[in-house]
Amino acid sequence: EAQVTQNPRYLITVTGKKLTVTCSQNMNHEYMSWYRQDPGLGLRQIYYSMNVEVTDKGDVPEGYKVSRKEKRNFPLILESPSPNQTSLYFCASSFWGFSYNSPLHFGNGTRLTVT
Amino acid sequence: RKEVEQDPGPFNVPEGATVAFNCTYSNSASQSFFWYRQDCRKEPKLLMSVYSSGNEDGRFTAQLNRASQYISLLIRDSKLSDSATYLCVVNEALNEKLTFGTGTRLTIIP
């Protein structure tokens, strides 16, 4: 089954403790991206990657890191999480950028709480 | 002004009714447009793309008005299962940026 898989689904952690949220897709997609979703603010892009070893900042990259060593994986790293990073996170992928022939597919989300 | 704006609702509509909502966008160079549906605490899923000529998929009709810079979604004969948040998504092709609206929450009432 074609899908984008994120883990974990739920994560509660403390301020300053490094964590990684994994994202993997099995559709051979070139493009992958991370979003966070907060009430009243909608989905905001954190980082995106157009291909292996190519990553770029989105709208809200501060406090996050990503890597794209393999085409299928795009982990999100929080080196020193803070409470303002408490949010619902989504990984997404598409064949190439966004177009009518290349819609965005989302993972099922990771709800992160930083205390 | 927000780049993509939607009325957050909530819209409470009786089953079987027709409901429509709009989404405005600020960048006149925007290239492609989509409606996504998001159920509570779930991931967004593509509902339909919005083409220049307008398009229909069963009970759903999407329209694009480039002159006034808005897109619309019409749902006919609404079902309980249509209850969700509907996200307007706009691709500003120049920088390959995808911008999401904050969503319109729809509840269909029996």
mmCIF file of C-alpha atoms in Angstrom:
data_model
loop_
_atom_site.group_PDB
_atom_site.id
_atom_site.type_symbol
_atom_site.label_atom_id
_atom_site.label_comp_id
_atom_site.label_asym_id
_atom_site.label_seq_id
_atom_site.Cartn_x
_atom_site.Cartn_y
_atom_site.Cartn_z
ATOM 1 C CA GLU A 1 0.000 0.000 0.000
ATOM 2 C CA ALA A 2 1.312 3.442 -1.013
ATOM 3 C CA GLN A 3 1.790 5.522 2.080
ATOM 4 C CA VAL A 4 3.730 8.021 4.135
ATOM 5 C CA THR A 5 4.600 6.616 7.559
ATOM 6 C CA GLN A 6 5.475 8.742 10.568
ATOM 7 C CA ASN A 7 6.612 7.579 13.968
ATOM 8 C CA PRO A 8 5.807 7.975 16.734
ATOM 9 C CA ARG A 9 2.119 8.995 16.645
ATOM 10 C CA TYR A 10 2.301 10.547 20.111
ATOM 11 C CA LEU A 11 5.337 11.856 21.961
ATOM 12 C CA ILE A 12 5.608 13.578 25.320
ATOM 13 C CA THR A 13 9.024 14.877 26.247
ATOM 14 C CA VAL A 14 10.759 17.452 28.413
ATOM 15 C CA THR A 15 12.467 20.673 27.443
ATOM 16 C CA GLY A 16 15.940 20.170 26.053
ATOM 17 C CA LYS A 17 15.815 16.432 25.416
ATOM 18 C CA LYS A 18 16.755 15.757 21.788
ATOM 19 C CA LEU A 19 14.212 13.833 19.759
ATOM 20 C CA THR A 20 13.698 12.578 16.216
ATOM 21 C CA VAL A 21 10.436 12.025 14.376
ATOM 22 C CA THR A 22 10.846 9.630 11.490
ATOM 23 C CA CYS A 23 9.119 9.832 8.126
ATOM 24 C CA SER A 24 9.267 7.257 5.357
ATOM 25 C CA GLN A 25 7.460 6.997 2.014
ATOM 26 C CA ASN A 26 7.263 4.015 -0.331
ATOM 27 C CA MET A 27 6.106 5.845 -3.462
ATOM 28 C CA ASN A 28 9.532 6.833 -4.822
ATOM 29 C CA HIS A 29 8.623 10.488 -4.355
ATOM 30 C CA GLU A 30 11.265 13.138 -4.992
ATOM 31 C CA TYR A 31 9.706 15.807 -2.805
ATOM 32 C CA MET A 32 9.246 15.548 0.970
ATOM 33 C CA SER A 33 8.234 18.146 3.523
ATOM 34 C CA TRP A 34 7.472 18.705 7.185
ATOM 35 C CA TYR A 35 4.586 20.838 8.476
ATOM 36 C CA ARG A 36 3.339 21.807 11.867
ATOM 37 C CA GLN A 37 -0.320 22.539 12.528
ATOM 38 C CA ASP A 38 -1.469 24.824 15.314
ATOM 39 C CA PRO A 39 -4.984 26.093 16.102
ATOM 40 C CA GLY A 40 -5.799 29.256 14.168
ATOM 41 C CA LEU A 41 -2.530 29.145 12.227
ATOM 42 C CA GLY A 42 -3.133 26.298 9.842
ATOM 43 C CA LEU A 43 -0.371 24.195 8.361
ATOM 44 C CA ARG A 44 3.033 25.877 8.241
ATOM 45 C CA GLN A 45 6.011 24.440 6.443
ATOM 46 C CA ILE A 46 9.127 23.720 8.493
ATOM 47 C CA TYR A 47 11.580 22.236 5.968
ATOM 48 C CA TYR A 48 11.325 20.602 2.609
ATOM 49 C CA SER A 49 13.517 18.521 0.337
ATOM 50 C CA MET A 50 13.397 18.400 -3.456
ATOM 51 C CA ASN A 51 15.734 15.396 -3.654
ATOM 52 C CA VAL A 52 18.383 13.404 -1.824
ATOM 53 C CA GLU A 53 20.886 15.655 -0.032
ATOM 54 C CA VAL A 54 18.858 18.762 -0.982
ATOM 55 C CA THR A 55 16.960 20.480 1.829
ATOM 56 C CA ASP A 56 15.577 23.993 2.239
ATOM 57 C CA LYS A 57 13.958 26.043 4.967
ATOM 58 C CA GLY A 58 10.239 26.582 4.972
ATOM 59 C CA ASP A 59 8.350 29.268 6.862
ATOM 60 C CA VAL A 60 9.166 28.180 10.439
ATOM 61 C CA PRO A 61 12.542 26.342 10.462
ATOM 62 C CA GLU A 62 13.914 27.686 13.760
ATOM 63 C CA GLY A 63 14.590 24.940 16.282
ATOM 64 C CA TYR A 64 14.400 22.114 13.740
ATOM 65 C CA LYS A 65 16.823 20.125 11.607
ATOM 66 C CA VAL A 66 16.244 17.647 8.813
ATOM 67 C CA SER A 67 18.297 15.337 6.668
ATOM 68 C CA ARG A 68 17.674 13.503 3.384
ATOM 69 C CA LYS A 69 20.314 10.811 3.036
ATOM 70 C CA GLU A 70 17.957 8.422 1.270
ATOM 71 C CA LYS A 71 15.061 9.129 -1.034
ATOM 72 C CA ARG A 72 12.479 7.388 1.124
ATOM 73 C CA ASN A 73 13.370 8.889 4.538
ATOM 74 C CA PHE A 74 13.127 12.445 5.839
ATOM 75 C CA PRO A 75 13.539 12.609 9.632
ATOM 76 C CA LEU A 76 12.739 15.722 11.651
ATOM 77 C CA ILE A 77 15.156 16.457 14.478
ATOM 78 C CA LEU A 78 14.566 18.695 17.465
ATOM 79 C CA GLU A 79 17.963 19.181 19.090
ATOM 80 C CA SER A 80 16.636 21.017 22.150
ATOM 81 C CA PRO A 81 12.838 20.971 22.192
ATOM 82 C CA SER A 82 10.966 23.808 23.852
ATOM 83 C CA PRO A 83 7.305 24.115 24.905
ATOM 84 C CA ASN A 84 6.499 26.338 21.899
ATOM 85 C CA GLN A 85 7.243 23.338 19.692
ATOM 86 C CA THR A 86 4.258 21.521 21.139
ATOM 87 C CA SER A 87 2.191 20.911 18.035
ATOM 88 C CA LEU A 88 0.770 18.417 15.560
ATOM 89 C CA TYR A 89 3.387 17.542 12.940
ATOM 90 C CA PHE A 90 2.810 16.129 9.469
ATOM 91 C CA CYS A 91 5.249 14.731 6.966
ATOM 92 C CA ALA A 92 4.191 14.867 3.324
ATOM 93 C CA SER A 93 5.536 13.797 -0.055
ATOM 94 C CA SER A 94 4.834 14.159 -3.750
ATOM 95 C CA PHE A 95 6.447 13.119 -7.018
ATOM 96 C CA TRP A 96 7.826 16.554 -7.775
ATOM 97 C CA GLY A 97 6.861 19.806 -6.099
ATOM 98 C CA PHE A 98 3.156 20.453 -6.462
ATOM 99 C CA SER A 99 1.023 20.285 -9.513
ATOM 100 C CA TYR A 100 -2.269 18.818 -10.605
ATOM 101 C CA ASN A 101 -0.423 15.629 -11.500
ATOM 102 C CA SER A 102 1.598 15.553 -8.303
ATOM 103 C CA PRO A 103 -0.634 16.049 -5.259
ATOM 104 C CA LEU A 104 0.739 16.040 -1.744
ATOM 105 C CA HIS A 105 0.317 12.881 0.353
ATOM 106 C CA PHE A 106 0.419 13.232 4.125
ATOM 107 C CA GLY A 107 1.546 10.933 6.892
ATOM 108 C CA ASN A 108 -0.867 10.311 9.757
ATOM 109 C CA GLY A 109 0.705 12.878 12.054
ATOM 110 C CA THR A 110 2.761 13.073 15.241
ATOM 111 C CA ARG A 111 1.340 14.862 18.237
ATOM 112 C CA LEU A 112 4.267 16.264 20.210
ATOM 113 C CA THR A 113 4.004 17.704 23.714
ATOM 114 C CA VAL A 114 7.041 19.392 25.271
ATOM 115 C CA THR A 115 6.771 20.117 28.982
ATOM 116 C CA ARG B 1 -3.567 40.332 4.597
ATOM 117 C CA LYS B 2 -3.190 36.575 4.837
ATOM 118 C CA GLU B 3 -1.985 34.843 1.679
ATOM 119 C CA VAL B 4 -4.857 32.372 1.753
ATOM 120 C CA GLU B 5 -7.988 33.176 3.727
ATOM 121 C CA GLN B 6 -10.944 31.063 4.661
ATOM 122 C CA ASP B 7 -13.955 31.620 6.882
ATOM 123 C CA PRO B 8 -13.196 29.307 9.815
ATOM 124 C CA GLY B 9 -16.885 28.585 10.478
ATOM 125 C CA PRO B 10 -18.166 26.465 12.009
ATOM 126 C CA PHE B 11 -20.913 25.863 9.501
ATOM 127 C CA ASN B 12 -23.690 23.668 10.893
ATOM 128 C CA VAL B 13 -25.804 22.409 8.018
ATOM 129 C CA PRO B 14 -28.738 19.965 7.969
ATOM 130 C CA GLU B 15 -28.264 16.689 6.152
ATOM 131 C CA GLY B 16 -29.302 16.907 2.514
ATOM 132 C CA ALA B 17 -28.677 20.623 2.207
ATOM 133 C CA THR B 18 -26.298 22.320 -0.179
ATOM 134 C CA VAL B 19 -23.381 24.200 1.303
ATOM 135 C CA ALA B 20 -20.731 26.362 -0.300
ATOM 136 C CA PHE B 21 -17.655 28.129 0.966
ATOM 137 C CA ASN B 22 -14.978 30.270 -0.566
ATOM 138 C CA CYS B 23 -11.305 30.810 -0.175
ATOM 139 C CA THR B 24 -9.455 33.957 -1.259
ATOM 140 C CA TYR B 25 -5.794 34.149 -2.214
ATOM 141 C CA SER B 26 -3.562 37.187 -2.447
ATOM 142 C CA ASN B 27 -0.948 36.193 -5.032
ATOM 143 C CA SER B 28 -2.301 36.721 -8.526
ATOM 144 C CA ALA B 29 0.523 34.561 -9.933
ATOM 145 C CA SER B 30 -0.694 31.455 -8.105
ATOM 146 C CA GLN B 31 -0.745 28.492 -10.425
ATOM 147 C CA SER B 32 -2.633 25.581 -8.980
ATOM 148 C CA PHE B 33 -5.373 25.168 -6.424
ATOM 149 C CA PHE B 34 -6.671 22.339 -4.303
ATOM 150 C CA TRP B 35 -9.233 21.465 -1.686
ATOM 151 C CA TYR B 36 -8.110 19.081 1.039
ATOM 152 C CA ARG B 37 -10.316 17.508 3.650
ATOM 153 C CA GLN B 38 -9.143 16.955 7.205
ATOM 154 C CA ASP B 39 -11.015 14.908 9.775
ATOM 155 C CA CYS B 40 -10.466 15.644 13.450
ATOM 156 C CA ARG B 41 -6.876 14.870 14.475
ATOM 157 C CA LYS B 42 -6.218 13.109 11.164
ATOM 158 C CA GLU B 43 -4.012 13.963 8.213
ATOM 159 C CA PRO B 44 -5.270 16.167 5.365
ATOM 160 C CA LYS B 45 -6.358 14.249 2.288
ATOM 161 C CA LEU B 46 -6.794 15.568 -1.221
ATOM 162 C CA LEU B 47 -10.475 16.105 -1.985
ATOM 163 C CA MET B 48 -10.130 17.624 -5.417
ATOM 164 C CA SER B 49 -8.012 19.861 -7.569
ATOM 165 C CA VAL B 50 -9.534 23.101 -8.832
ATOM 166 C CA TYR B 51 -9.145 23.729 -12.542
ATOM 167 C CA SER B 52 -9.625 26.991 -14.397
ATOM 168 C CA SER B 53 -12.745 25.730 -16.129
ATOM 169 C CA GLY B 54 -14.266 24.450 -12.909
ATOM 170 C CA ASN B 55 -14.714 20.783 -12.174
ATOM 171 C CA GLU B 56 -17.125 18.391 -10.579
ATOM 172 C CA ASP B 57 -16.683 15.115 -8.738
ATOM 173 C CA GLY B 58 -19.971 13.563 -7.740
ATOM 174 C CA ARG B 59 -21.645 15.855 -5.207
ATOM 175 C CA PHE B 60 -18.661 18.200 -5.105
ATOM 176 C CA THR B 61 -18.071 21.139 -7.437
ATOM 177 C CA ALA B 62 -14.994 23.361 -7.389
ATOM 178 C CA GLN B 63 -14.690 26.711 -9.120
ATOM 179 C CA LEU B 64 -11.813 29.123 -9.702
ATOM 180 C CA ASN B 65 -12.309 32.850 -10.217
ATOM 181 C CA ARG B 66 -8.944 34.328 -11.186
ATOM 182 C CA ALA B 67 -10.273 37.863 -11.654
ATOM 183 C CA SER B 68 -11.494 38.034 -8.056
ATOM 184 C CA GLN B 69 -8.832 35.636 -6.762
ATOM 185 C CA TYR B 70 -10.939 33.093 -5.026
ATOM 186 C CA ILE B 71 -11.845 29.438 -5.247
ATOM 187 C CA SER B 72 -15.040 27.847 -4.074
ATOM 188 C CA LEU B 73 -16.308 24.446 -3.024
ATOM 189 C CA LEU B 74 -19.948 23.422 -3.337
ATOM 190 C CA ILE B 75 -21.301 20.293 -1.678
ATOM 191 C CA ARG B 76 -24.742 19.095 -2.778
ATOM 192 C CA ASP B 77 -27.001 16.685 -0.894
ATOM 193 C CA SER B 78 -24.681 16.805 2.111
ATOM 194 C CA LYS B 79 -24.090 13.623 4.122
ATOM 195 C CA LEU B 80 -23.153 13.154 7.756
ATOM 196 C CA SER B 81 -19.810 11.837 6.535
ATOM 197 C CA ASP B 82 -19.059 15.231 4.948
ATOM 198 C CA SER B 83 -18.452 16.651 8.434
ATOM 199 C CA ALA B 84 -14.805 17.719 8.433
ATOM 200 C CA THR B 85 -12.519 20.700 8.050
ATOM 201 C CA TYR B 86 -11.940 21.768 4.452
ATOM 202 C CA LEU B 87 -8.542 23.255 3.661
ATOM 203 C CA CYS B 88 -7.914 25.539 0.736
ATOM 204 C CA VAL B 89 -4.421 25.056 -0.703
ATOM 205 C CA VAL B 90 -2.688 27.303 -3.206
ATOM 206 C CA ASN B 91 0.545 26.705 -5.103
ATOM 207 C CA GLU B 92 2.571 29.853 -5.753
ATOM 208 C CA ALA B 93 4.540 28.258 -8.559
ATOM 209 C CA LEU B 94 7.298 30.846 -8.789
ATOM 210 C CA ASN B 95 8.915 29.608 -5.602
ATOM 211 C CA GLU B 96 7.181 26.254 -5.445
ATOM 212 C CA LYS B 97 5.518 27.296 -2.231
ATOM 213 C CA LEU B 98 2.335 25.597 -1.116
ATOM 214 C CA THR B 99 0.201 27.754 1.160
ATOM 215 C CA PHE B 100 -2.601 26.374 3.280
ATOM 216 C CA GLY B 101 -5.662 28.174 4.521
ATOM 217 C CA THR B 102 -6.588 27.657 8.147
ATOM 218 C CA GLY B 103 -9.621 25.642 7.130
ATOM 219 C CA THR B 104 -13.402 25.849 7.251
ATOM 220 C CA ARG B 105 -15.083 23.572 9.729
ATOM 221 C CA LEU B 106 -18.282 21.926 8.505
ATOM 222 C CA THR B 107 -20.705 19.883 10.609
ATOM 223 C CA ILE B 108 -23.651 18.113 8.985
ATOM 224 C CA ILE B 109 -26.555 17.730 11.373
ATOM 225 C CA PRO B 110 -28.996 14.773 11.155
#
